[in-house]
Amino acid sequence: MSDQLILGGHAFDSRFILGSGKFSLELVRAVAKKGGTQMVTLALRRANEGGTANILEYIPDGVTLLPNTSGARTAEEALRIARLARAIGCGDFVKVEVIRDSKYLLPDNYETLKATELLVKEGFIVLPYMYPDLNVARSLVDAGAAAVMPLAAPIGSNKGLATKEFIQILVDEIDLPIIVDAGIGRPSQACEAMEMGVDAIMANTAIATAGDVGEMAAAFKLAIEAGRRAYLSGLGRVLEGQGEASSPLTGFLED
Amino acid sequence: MNLNHINYMEYLPDMEILQSDTLERVLSGVAAYDYNQYTAQDVERALQSTSLNINDFGALLSPVAQPYLEQMARKAQLETRKHFGTSICLFTPLYIANYCENHCVYCGFNCHNHIQRAKLTTEEIERELQAIAATGLQEILLLTGESRTASSVEYIGEAVKLAARYFRNVGIEIYPLNSEEYRYLNQCGADFVSVYQETYNPDKYEQVHLSGHKRVYPYRFYAQERALLGGMRGVAFGALLGLDDFRKDAFATGLHAYYTQKKYPQAEISFSCPRMRPYIHNADNNPNDVHETQLLQVMLAYRLFLPYAGITISTRERAGFRDHVVGMCATKISAGVNVGVGGHEEEQKGDEQFEISDPRTVDEVDTMLKERGLQPVYIDYVRV
């Protein structure tokens, strides 16, 4: 059965997007392979064309690049960074990151929406990183985003699905792929998000800070696949409270 | 104007005055900081906290925290990994002039010292930049002594424009400016400003800054805010540890950075940790002495209090110290350093401000980082 993730008309078998910013570059290739990932994000600010430790040289062939606009504080800055990314051959995908907070690195939804509008007009396939707000997500759909990337918890925190209820609302209401980005700290949390109906997971810190990064990437791959299969198969119901009453309250009805 | 004996808390006529209460907040915070009141329980609570407050920071800087250095280091390493991964940024400083109009009693550049003074010409700066760029570095920090006359804002602006042609990231460590002057240098291509208060204790500050513009404490204190108002992306803070009570100065430095970032949430903040080396064989005599243990305690406390802040490790420290603190708490390291005026390509023209303890080249530092499982990062910045 084909179960592909479709982003901007491109199909992916893997639902695991790997962040690259916190790795030793030599490890990116092996981690991408063990995680079975087909898409790797990279910060354009780390691209050093023709120079030493150029992150672009460490992304394996056949993997789709997802450059991000890290460093942008406004929509206009995000646009300029995306243009630079495209100019050096990173393709048309762009993950919008507009951040005006150096402490928590929380995305600025207002500027993110403006950036998405600008970038879609220039033909980019836009994946906006956002704080999970239903109204903004709807506006992102209207602006032409290819997916919505709500955060689970502050980036790098490994705190898991702190925004679970709000991500569930996006899953239920938004007719675009929902990719949980930031905060996922362990495979079980990735699995739980996938069981909720999230379409894909992006992770970086959780893997980069593991004892064995390759093994952790493999664990994430399995967890994401397990969560997806669980979602597709329909989760069994969970009984609330004290269980099912043997004498139903509505047993008196005589029709 | 005779700059001797000016009132160190009053602005001089051309100095911009900001409406800000950061100075009052920092000074009242330090005044209330009694590091002898903390107990081991306070330190343990701070070590268990996932979001440290000012009181936790004070506990970690206190003497009772010293036996907990190993635990602090372990927690700091985790925090550093969470926020920065394995990335360590590389840069080098370039001194373009060492003329100085200040009389700071502790400094080798001070205006009464008879050292070889020099200022690089535009051509000399360019040759130095080319030589440094050939090492692969993409980030440079331009430094001058503090002389508006010898090293004018226009002169520095020309140096910044040249540097921006060879380097993607240009920082400046020069005398404090007004916000419009920072804006000018930002437009020339600089985006990061380092200004060190040296000591936050006003009485000590007055005693050791005998003359020159630097004597004006609040103008120096608000340099970071003016830089941010001038459009700079990031600012660095630092006290010269050991000049006064290092625990109080480190506490003040942390508060200065904390309140500045709170007021300007977009600002990227970082710390530098220069220290005055204790005299040998005098270890037990002075409680203000900053040995490696105390220096590390300060760096770890900065990391745990503000886990998102950058920390730069000075070339004044020995290689064995630097190699162990990168990735644990430090996130940026200099390499291929010459602290004289010029000296990368040209023959050195002016004397050094201090002696460096780690003369390794860029390649050597790169190799060291990789051997430690860290990723040398040459550029982590895009100018937009």
XYZ file of C-alpha atoms in Angstrom:
639
model
C 0.000 0.000 0.000
C 1.386 3.361 -0.929
C 1.499 5.807 1.918
C 3.543 8.725 0.824
C 4.060 12.160 2.265
C 3.312 14.747 -0.421
C 4.932 18.150 -0.092
C 4.475 20.659 -2.866
C 3.848 17.894 -5.397
C 6.923 15.892 -4.321
C 6.386 12.446 -2.818
C 8.426 11.063 0.068
C 8.380 7.550 1.489
C 10.086 8.685 4.690
C 8.237 10.756 7.255
C 11.373 11.586 9.165
C 12.996 14.942 8.403
C 16.454 15.369 9.849
C 17.791 18.662 11.148
C 21.514 19.081 10.625
C 22.547 22.097 12.671
C 23.669 20.334 15.821
C 25.691 17.508 14.323
C 29.296 16.992 13.550
C 29.171 17.180 9.772
C 30.918 13.834 9.262
C 27.954 12.167 10.974
C 25.174 13.666 8.851
C 25.504 11.145 6.032
C 25.460 8.081 8.268
C 22.622 9.430 10.397
C 20.496 10.247 7.360
C 21.050 6.730 6.089
C 20.255 4.982 9.358
C 17.193 7.154 9.813
C 16.052 6.442 6.258
C 15.405 10.140 5.853
C 14.831 11.684 2.447
C 14.866 15.306 3.530
C 17.502 17.168 5.520
C 17.219 20.730 6.724
C 20.180 23.032 6.717
C 20.675 26.587 7.859
C 21.769 28.785 5.011
C 23.815 30.723 7.560
C 25.999 27.637 7.887
C 26.568 27.257 4.138
C 30.177 28.129 3.345
C 30.427 27.651 -0.420
C 33.977 27.031 -1.493
C 35.132 27.267 2.124
C 35.928 24.972 5.012
C 33.256 22.854 6.714
C 30.609 23.700 4.136
C 27.499 21.922 5.334
C 26.233 21.546 1.768
C 29.007 19.075 0.987
C 27.896 16.743 3.747
C 24.313 16.193 2.653
C 24.089 12.814 0.915
C 23.008 12.596 -2.719
C 19.382 11.800 -3.330
C 18.257 13.620 -0.224
C 16.065 16.671 -0.701
C 17.474 19.840 0.815
C 15.248 21.880 3.035
C 17.123 25.149 3.603
C 15.845 27.215 6.491
C 15.812 30.960 6.998
C 17.431 30.838 10.436
C 18.767 34.281 11.298
C 15.776 36.113 9.803
C 14.014 38.496 12.168
C 11.471 39.791 9.657
C 9.573 38.481 6.643
C 11.760 40.533 4.320
C 14.925 39.026 5.777
C 13.476 35.534 5.363
C 12.770 36.325 1.724
C 16.329 37.477 1.121
C 17.790 34.378 2.798
C 15.517 32.090 0.755
C 16.638 33.793 -2.432
C 20.267 33.247 -1.432
C 19.532 29.577 -0.761
C 17.967 29.159 -4.160
C 20.858 31.008 -5.810
C 23.421 28.565 -4.434
C 21.453 25.574 -5.646
C 19.413 24.503 -2.641
C 16.258 24.125 -4.730
C 12.760 25.472 -4.178
C 11.940 24.071 -0.782
C 12.266 26.475 2.097
C 11.502 26.161 5.764
C 10.493 29.558 7.053
C 11.980 30.465 10.412
C 11.398 34.022 11.548
C 12.573 34.503 15.096
C 12.842 37.670 17.128
C 13.620 36.042 20.420
C 17.132 34.857 21.136
C 16.222 33.155 24.407
C 13.539 30.617 23.518
C 13.869 30.884 19.737
C 10.082 30.894 19.453
C 8.802 31.663 15.957
C 7.051 34.950 15.274
C 3.781 33.795 13.705
C 2.888 37.195 12.283
C 6.144 37.638 10.396
C 6.102 33.939 9.451
C 2.752 34.395 7.755
C 3.981 37.453 5.879
C 7.129 35.585 4.817
C 5.038 32.649 3.590
C 2.935 34.960 1.428
C 6.051 36.556 -0.082
C 7.840 33.267 -0.709
C 4.863 31.507 -2.281
C 4.581 34.388 -4.731
C 8.185 33.727 -5.762
C 7.503 30.066 -6.442
C 9.018 28.503 -3.355
C 7.610 25.377 -1.720
C 7.089 26.872 1.708
C 7.100 24.972 4.995
C 6.555 27.475 7.795
C 7.795 26.733 11.322
C 5.165 28.135 13.653
C 3.664 28.234 17.102
C 0.556 26.017 16.890
C -2.220 28.536 16.469
C -5.256 27.450 14.465
C -6.042 30.877 13.066
C -2.509 31.404 11.820
C -2.439 27.878 10.406
C -5.608 28.637 8.414
C -4.019 31.803 7.108
C -0.914 29.834 6.136
C -3.116 27.492 4.121
C -4.663 30.503 2.384
C -1.174 31.893 1.733
C -0.209 28.761 -0.139
C 2.034 26.922 2.334
C 2.905 23.327 1.407
C 2.721 22.138 5.014
C 2.485 23.536 8.502
C 5.276 22.894 11.004
C 4.069 23.485 14.564
C 6.526 23.215 17.443
C 6.007 20.583 20.122
C 8.144 22.399 22.705
C 10.889 25.028 22.668
C 13.604 24.056 20.208
C 16.412 22.018 21.681
C 14.458 21.367 24.872
C 13.731 17.679 24.221
C 10.569 18.231 26.273
C 8.221 16.400 23.946
C 4.631 17.193 23.064
C 4.089 20.187 25.327
C 1.634 21.653 22.800
C -0.142 18.360 22.177
C -3.738 19.620 22.394
C -3.064 22.414 19.936
C -1.239 20.193 17.497
C -4.225 17.834 17.606
C -6.471 20.734 16.637
C -4.246 21.470 13.642
C -4.297 17.786 12.647
C -8.087 17.795 12.846
C -8.716 21.089 11.075
C -5.930 21.774 8.598
C -5.938 20.063 5.216
C -2.190 20.226 4.754
C 0.545 17.946 6.038
C 1.329 18.718 9.686
C 5.011 18.252 10.487
C 5.958 18.477 14.136
C 9.185 20.392 14.420
C 11.173 21.182 17.569
C 10.965 19.794 21.052
C 10.659 16.083 20.281
C 13.139 14.501 22.667
C 12.689 10.753 22.294
C 11.314 8.189 19.847
C 8.240 7.476 21.976
C 7.210 11.142 21.652
C 7.660 10.987 17.883
C 5.563 7.822 17.845
C 2.842 9.473 19.937
C 2.689 12.445 17.566
C 2.383 10.137 14.584
C -0.394 8.181 16.318
C -2.246 11.485 16.649
C -2.251 11.843 12.889
C 0.728 14.111 12.447
C 2.169 13.561 8.965
C 5.890 13.773 9.658
C 8.448 14.535 12.343
C 11.458 16.781 12.227
C 14.182 16.117 14.782
C 17.728 17.247 15.359
C 18.752 17.788 18.979
C 17.263 14.524 20.218
C 19.484 12.612 17.832
C 22.532 14.871 17.902
C 22.725 14.685 21.709
C 22.272 10.909 21.900
C 25.076 8.619 23.001
C 25.011 6.782 19.670
C 23.532 9.125 17.117
C 23.188 6.526 14.351
C 21.306 4.125 16.585
C 19.050 6.919 17.806
C 18.272 7.879 14.203
C 17.322 4.269 13.529
C 15.143 4.260 16.647
C 13.346 7.401 15.453
C 12.762 5.820 12.062
C 11.092 2.809 13.665
C 9.074 4.926 16.080
C 7.789 7.190 13.318
C 6.853 4.198 11.185
C 5.143 2.484 14.119
C 3.172 5.618 14.953
C 2.120 6.018 11.342
C 0.943 2.434 11.060
C -0.938 2.734 14.321
C -2.670 5.863 13.077
C -3.588 4.296 9.744
C -4.908 1.146 11.385
C -7.185 3.086 13.698
C -6.277 3.183 17.350
C -8.373 1.072 19.697
C -10.637 3.085 21.924
C -9.461 4.004 25.390
C -11.945 3.576 28.185
C -12.197 6.637 30.358
C -12.874 6.662 34.083
C -13.861 3.436 35.819
C -14.581 1.413 32.702
C -17.827 0.411 31.046
C -20.810 0.243 33.380
C -22.491 -3.173 33.543
C -25.825 -1.500 34.295
C -26.112 1.246 31.716
C -27.852 4.445 32.744
C -29.903 4.300 29.568
C -31.002 0.684 29.981
C -34.550 1.659 30.921
C -35.610 2.711 27.468
C -38.484 0.677 25.963
C -39.008 1.571 22.352
C 38.832 69.338 28.089
C 40.971 68.016 30.873
C 39.740 64.484 31.326
C 41.594 63.997 34.579
C 39.396 63.793 37.631
C 36.106 64.113 35.781
C 33.135 62.799 37.693
C 33.031 59.156 36.653
C 29.246 58.910 36.978
C 28.481 61.960 34.803
C 28.250 61.962 31.040
C 30.506 64.184 28.963
C 28.796 66.591 26.542
C 28.871 64.448 23.381
C 27.789 61.274 25.082
C 24.296 60.012 24.269
C 22.104 59.404 27.312
C 19.504 56.618 27.177
C 16.333 56.456 29.183
C 16.986 53.088 30.748
C 16.924 51.582 34.190
C 19.218 48.653 33.455
C 22.107 50.213 35.367
C 20.000 50.709 38.479
C 18.683 47.165 38.263
C 22.158 45.683 37.934
C 23.684 47.790 40.688
C 20.855 47.138 43.121
C 21.050 43.431 42.284
C 24.771 43.318 43.005
C 24.362 45.368 46.165
C 21.949 42.748 47.473
C 24.188 39.862 46.417
C 25.865 38.287 49.427
C 27.529 35.141 48.159
C 28.342 33.991 51.688
C 24.686 33.537 52.555
C 24.182 30.559 50.241
C 24.105 26.970 51.445
C 24.777 23.658 49.756
C 21.010 23.189 49.495
C 20.766 26.367 47.419
C 23.384 25.024 45.037
C 21.664 21.646 44.792
C 18.344 23.340 44.086
C 19.953 25.375 41.311
C 21.480 22.228 39.851
C 18.075 20.537 39.781
C 16.271 23.490 38.254
C 15.344 23.409 34.597
C 15.041 27.185 34.423
C 17.479 29.005 36.658
C 16.550 32.312 38.230
C 18.814 35.098 39.438
C 19.015 33.572 42.894
C 20.127 30.225 41.450
C 22.789 32.050 39.445
C 24.011 33.711 42.641
C 24.218 30.327 44.354
C 26.270 28.801 41.545
C 28.765 31.673 41.747
C 29.140 31.373 45.510
C 32.036 29.685 47.332
C 29.833 26.817 48.502
C 29.253 25.858 44.861
C 32.927 25.149 44.299
C 32.736 21.499 45.512
C 29.904 21.035 42.988
C 32.052 21.989 40.017
C 31.875 18.518 38.480
C 28.069 18.435 38.657
C 27.922 21.940 37.249
C 30.173 20.867 34.386
C 28.010 17.864 33.573
C 24.817 19.911 33.553
C 26.495 22.667 31.565
C 27.672 20.226 28.934
C 24.131 18.936 28.479
C 22.778 22.472 28.172
C 25.474 23.430 25.692
C 24.676 20.369 23.582
C 20.947 21.115 23.668
C 21.374 24.682 22.500
C 24.448 24.500 20.281
C 24.881 20.818 19.440
C 28.522 20.080 18.733
C 29.094 23.390 16.932
C 32.038 25.568 17.939
C 32.565 28.840 16.078
C 36.049 29.900 15.035
C 37.256 33.467 14.652
C 40.335 35.596 14.999
C 40.941 39.112 16.272
C 42.779 41.726 14.224
C 44.230 44.697 16.072
C 44.302 47.608 13.654
C 45.513 50.264 16.131
C 46.686 50.486 19.722
C 46.572 54.215 20.420
C 44.717 54.885 23.623
C 43.541 57.957 25.512
C 42.554 56.197 28.695
C 44.563 55.695 31.814
C 43.492 52.298 33.090
C 45.985 51.219 35.689
C 45.801 47.497 34.823
C 46.178 47.737 31.049
C 49.284 47.418 28.874
C 47.796 49.773 26.279
C 47.186 52.621 28.739
C 48.195 56.044 27.558
C 51.065 56.435 30.037
C 52.808 53.244 29.029
C 55.669 53.706 26.610
C 54.869 50.952 24.179
C 55.251 50.839 20.427
C 52.103 52.620 19.160
C 50.823 51.975 15.691
C 47.850 52.179 13.416
C 47.536 50.196 10.231
C 46.929 52.005 6.951
C 44.075 50.907 4.701
C 46.540 48.988 2.538
C 48.065 47.278 5.543
C 44.641 46.333 6.875
C 43.742 44.799 3.540
C 46.922 42.726 3.415
C 46.271 41.498 6.960
C 42.693 40.595 6.045
C 43.859 38.683 2.991
C 46.381 36.726 5.039
C 43.762 35.821 7.629
C 41.134 34.945 5.022
C 43.623 32.499 3.483
C 43.386 30.407 6.671
C 39.731 29.691 5.875
C 38.267 31.833 8.649
C 35.015 33.634 7.845
C 34.580 35.582 11.063
C 36.793 38.413 12.236
C 36.852 40.745 15.204
C 38.397 44.166 14.583
C 39.992 45.840 17.578
C 41.472 49.219 18.333
C 42.788 50.927 21.411
C 40.397 53.543 22.741
C 41.353 56.705 20.919
C 38.758 58.680 19.016
C 41.534 60.906 17.719
C 43.907 58.273 16.372
C 41.227 55.721 15.402
C 38.188 57.724 14.379
C 34.795 56.192 13.668
C 35.427 56.907 9.984
C 38.759 55.060 10.110
C 37.100 52.087 11.803
C 34.253 52.264 9.276
C 36.712 51.928 6.396
C 38.313 48.935 8.113
C 34.878 47.342 8.599
C 33.991 47.854 4.926
C 37.235 46.173 3.895
C 36.736 43.334 6.368
C 33.218 42.738 5.070
C 34.720 42.083 1.614
C 36.833 39.205 2.931
C 34.733 37.937 5.841
C 31.071 37.046 6.179
C 30.910 38.022 9.840
C 32.528 41.168 11.230
C 32.573 42.154 14.896
C 34.114 45.170 16.564
C 35.774 45.672 19.911
C 36.445 49.403 20.101
C 35.651 52.348 22.370
C 31.936 52.868 23.173
C 29.945 54.904 20.640
C 26.636 56.690 20.356
C 23.829 54.719 18.729
C 24.050 56.645 15.445
C 27.740 55.839 15.212
C 26.947 52.175 15.817
C 24.344 52.446 13.073
C 27.008 53.791 10.714
C 29.369 50.886 11.474
C 26.476 48.452 11.122
C 25.824 49.846 7.671
C 29.538 49.464 6.896
C 29.161 45.742 7.619
C 29.667 45.110 11.338
C 26.911 43.316 13.239
C 28.431 42.371 16.605
C 29.808 44.626 19.331
C 31.945 43.700 22.329
C 32.375 46.144 25.198
C 33.667 45.055 28.572
C 32.833 46.896 31.746
C 36.007 45.534 33.406
C 34.470 45.962 36.884
C 30.884 46.756 37.812
C 31.874 48.052 41.246
C 31.589 51.836 40.806
C 34.169 52.640 43.497
C 36.739 50.288 42.039
C 35.897 51.481 38.531
C 36.730 55.013 39.574
C 39.993 53.967 41.196
C 41.368 52.110 38.182
C 40.127 54.366 35.376
C 42.009 57.520 36.178
C 41.361 59.517 33.031
C 39.946 59.388 29.532
C 36.435 58.795 28.225
C 36.480 55.341 29.690
C 36.302 56.904 33.135
C 32.595 57.598 32.530
C 31.019 54.457 33.967
C 27.405 54.737 32.750
C 28.388 55.596 29.162
C 30.382 52.393 28.975
C 27.653 50.423 30.716
C 25.017 51.369 28.151
C 27.214 50.664 25.109
C 25.433 47.382 24.394
C 22.005 49.015 24.478
C 23.171 51.792 22.155
C 24.687 49.200 19.814
C 21.378 47.332 19.666
C 19.490 50.571 19.084
C 21.961 51.218 16.268
C 20.855 47.991 14.591
C 23.577 45.599 15.715
C 22.507 41.974 15.930
C 24.574 40.880 18.888
C 26.489 42.209 21.863
C 29.100 40.750 24.184
C 29.564 41.355 27.892
C 32.496 40.785 30.167
C 34.236 41.757 33.354
C 37.981 41.552 33.826
C 37.762 38.904 36.509
C 40.103 39.509 39.409
C 40.214 43.267 39.029
C 37.717 43.487 41.884
C 35.634 40.845 43.682
C 35.213 38.421 40.794
C 32.087 36.770 42.186
C 30.242 40.071 42.331
C 31.570 41.149 38.943
C 30.533 37.862 37.347
C 27.106 38.191 38.963
C 26.788 41.751 37.611
C 27.891 40.650 34.144
C 25.199 37.977 34.119
C 22.544 40.464 35.231
C 23.703 43.019 32.660
C 23.300 40.453 29.884
C 20.035 39.111 31.300
C 18.318 42.503 31.583
C 19.630 43.641 28.212
C 18.278 40.551 26.442
C 14.998 40.912 28.310
C 14.656 44.445 27.025
C 15.827 43.580 23.492
C 14.568 39.988 23.029
C 16.002 39.686 19.542
C 19.551 40.471 20.692
C 22.116 37.713 20.521
C 24.164 37.881 23.676
C 27.499 36.421 24.586
C 30.116 36.490 27.298
C 33.848 36.836 27.309
C 35.776 35.806 30.388
C 39.128 37.584 30.629
C 40.881 37.330 33.976
C 43.825 38.811 35.771
C 46.211 36.022 36.539
C 47.072 35.548 40.201
C 50.681 35.999 41.238
C 52.451 32.697 41.564
C 53.067 31.497 45.128
C 50.417 33.868 46.384
C 47.516 31.490 46.050
C 46.204 31.635 49.579
C 46.484 35.312 50.148
C 43.792 36.902 48.096
C 40.174 35.749 47.979
C 39.749 37.645 44.709
C 42.268 35.455 42.908
C 40.822 33.806 39.853
C 42.540 30.482 39.307
C 41.351 28.093 36.631
C 38.867 26.597 39.101
C 37.199 29.941 39.725
C 37.283 30.884 36.057
C 35.551 27.646 35.158
C 32.994 28.153 37.923
C 32.105 31.537 36.428
C 31.842 30.160 32.904
C 29.652 27.276 34.058
C 27.402 29.624 36.028
C 26.962 31.812 32.916
C 26.067 28.736 30.859
C 23.537 27.410 33.362
C 21.907 30.787 33.990
C 21.648 31.802 30.316
C 21.936 28.532 28.375
C 21.283 30.249 25.031
C 24.159 32.755 25.377
C 27.422 32.363 23.522
C 30.623 32.091 25.554
C 33.989 32.890 24.008
C 37.133 31.363 25.448
C 40.092 33.724 25.563
C 43.479 33.121 23.947
C 44.918 34.217 27.252
C 44.165 30.743 28.579
C 46.377 27.751 27.931
C 45.495 25.205 25.270
C 44.736 22.496 27.831
C 42.109 24.674 29.483
C 40.559 25.897 26.252
C 40.315 22.417 24.770
C 38.291 21.175 27.724
C 35.863 24.064 28.045
C 34.787 24.145 24.396
C 31.600 22.142 24.109
C 31.250 22.040 27.905
C 30.350 25.711 28.214
C 32.295 27.735 25.617
C 30.872 27.967 22.108
C 33.437 30.108 20.368
C 37.214 29.923 20.204
C 39.834 32.119 18.580
C 42.587 30.633 16.464
C 45.684 31.891 14.681
C 45.830 34.817 17.071
C 48.265 37.706 17.081
C 47.410 40.456 19.553
C 49.991 42.948 18.327
C 49.001 45.539 15.742
C 49.279 43.715 12.425
C 51.561 40.707 12.332
C 49.520 38.248 10.261
C 51.018 39.287 6.956
C 52.951 42.446 7.653
C 55.657 42.586 10.226
C 54.068 43.503 13.528
C 53.849 47.268 13.820
C 52.703 47.839 17.387
C 53.056 46.082 20.727
C 50.661 43.546 22.213
C 48.026 44.353 24.835
C 48.667 41.067 26.638
C 50.462 37.786 26.128
C 48.584 34.950 24.545
C 48.861 31.440 25.926
C 47.597 29.499 22.940
C 49.493 30.223 19.717
C 47.894 27.448 17.655
C 46.961 27.985 14.031
C 43.458 27.662 12.602
C 44.273 24.188 11.263
C 45.548 23.059 14.629
C 42.456 24.282 16.456
C 40.252 22.728 13.764
C 41.968 19.378 14.270
C 41.681 19.618 18.044
C 37.924 20.274 17.828
C 37.326 17.339 15.519
C 39.378 15.051 17.756
C 37.077 16.048 20.603
C 33.983 15.162 18.584
C 33.122 18.812 18.013
C 32.276 20.526 14.753
C 34.375 23.551 13.798
C 31.976 26.152 12.397
C 33.492 28.829 10.191
C 30.275 30.641 9.497
C 26.956 30.676 11.312
C 25.665 33.987 10.130
C 24.010 35.441 7.088
C 23.880 39.157 6.559
C 20.419 40.265 5.467
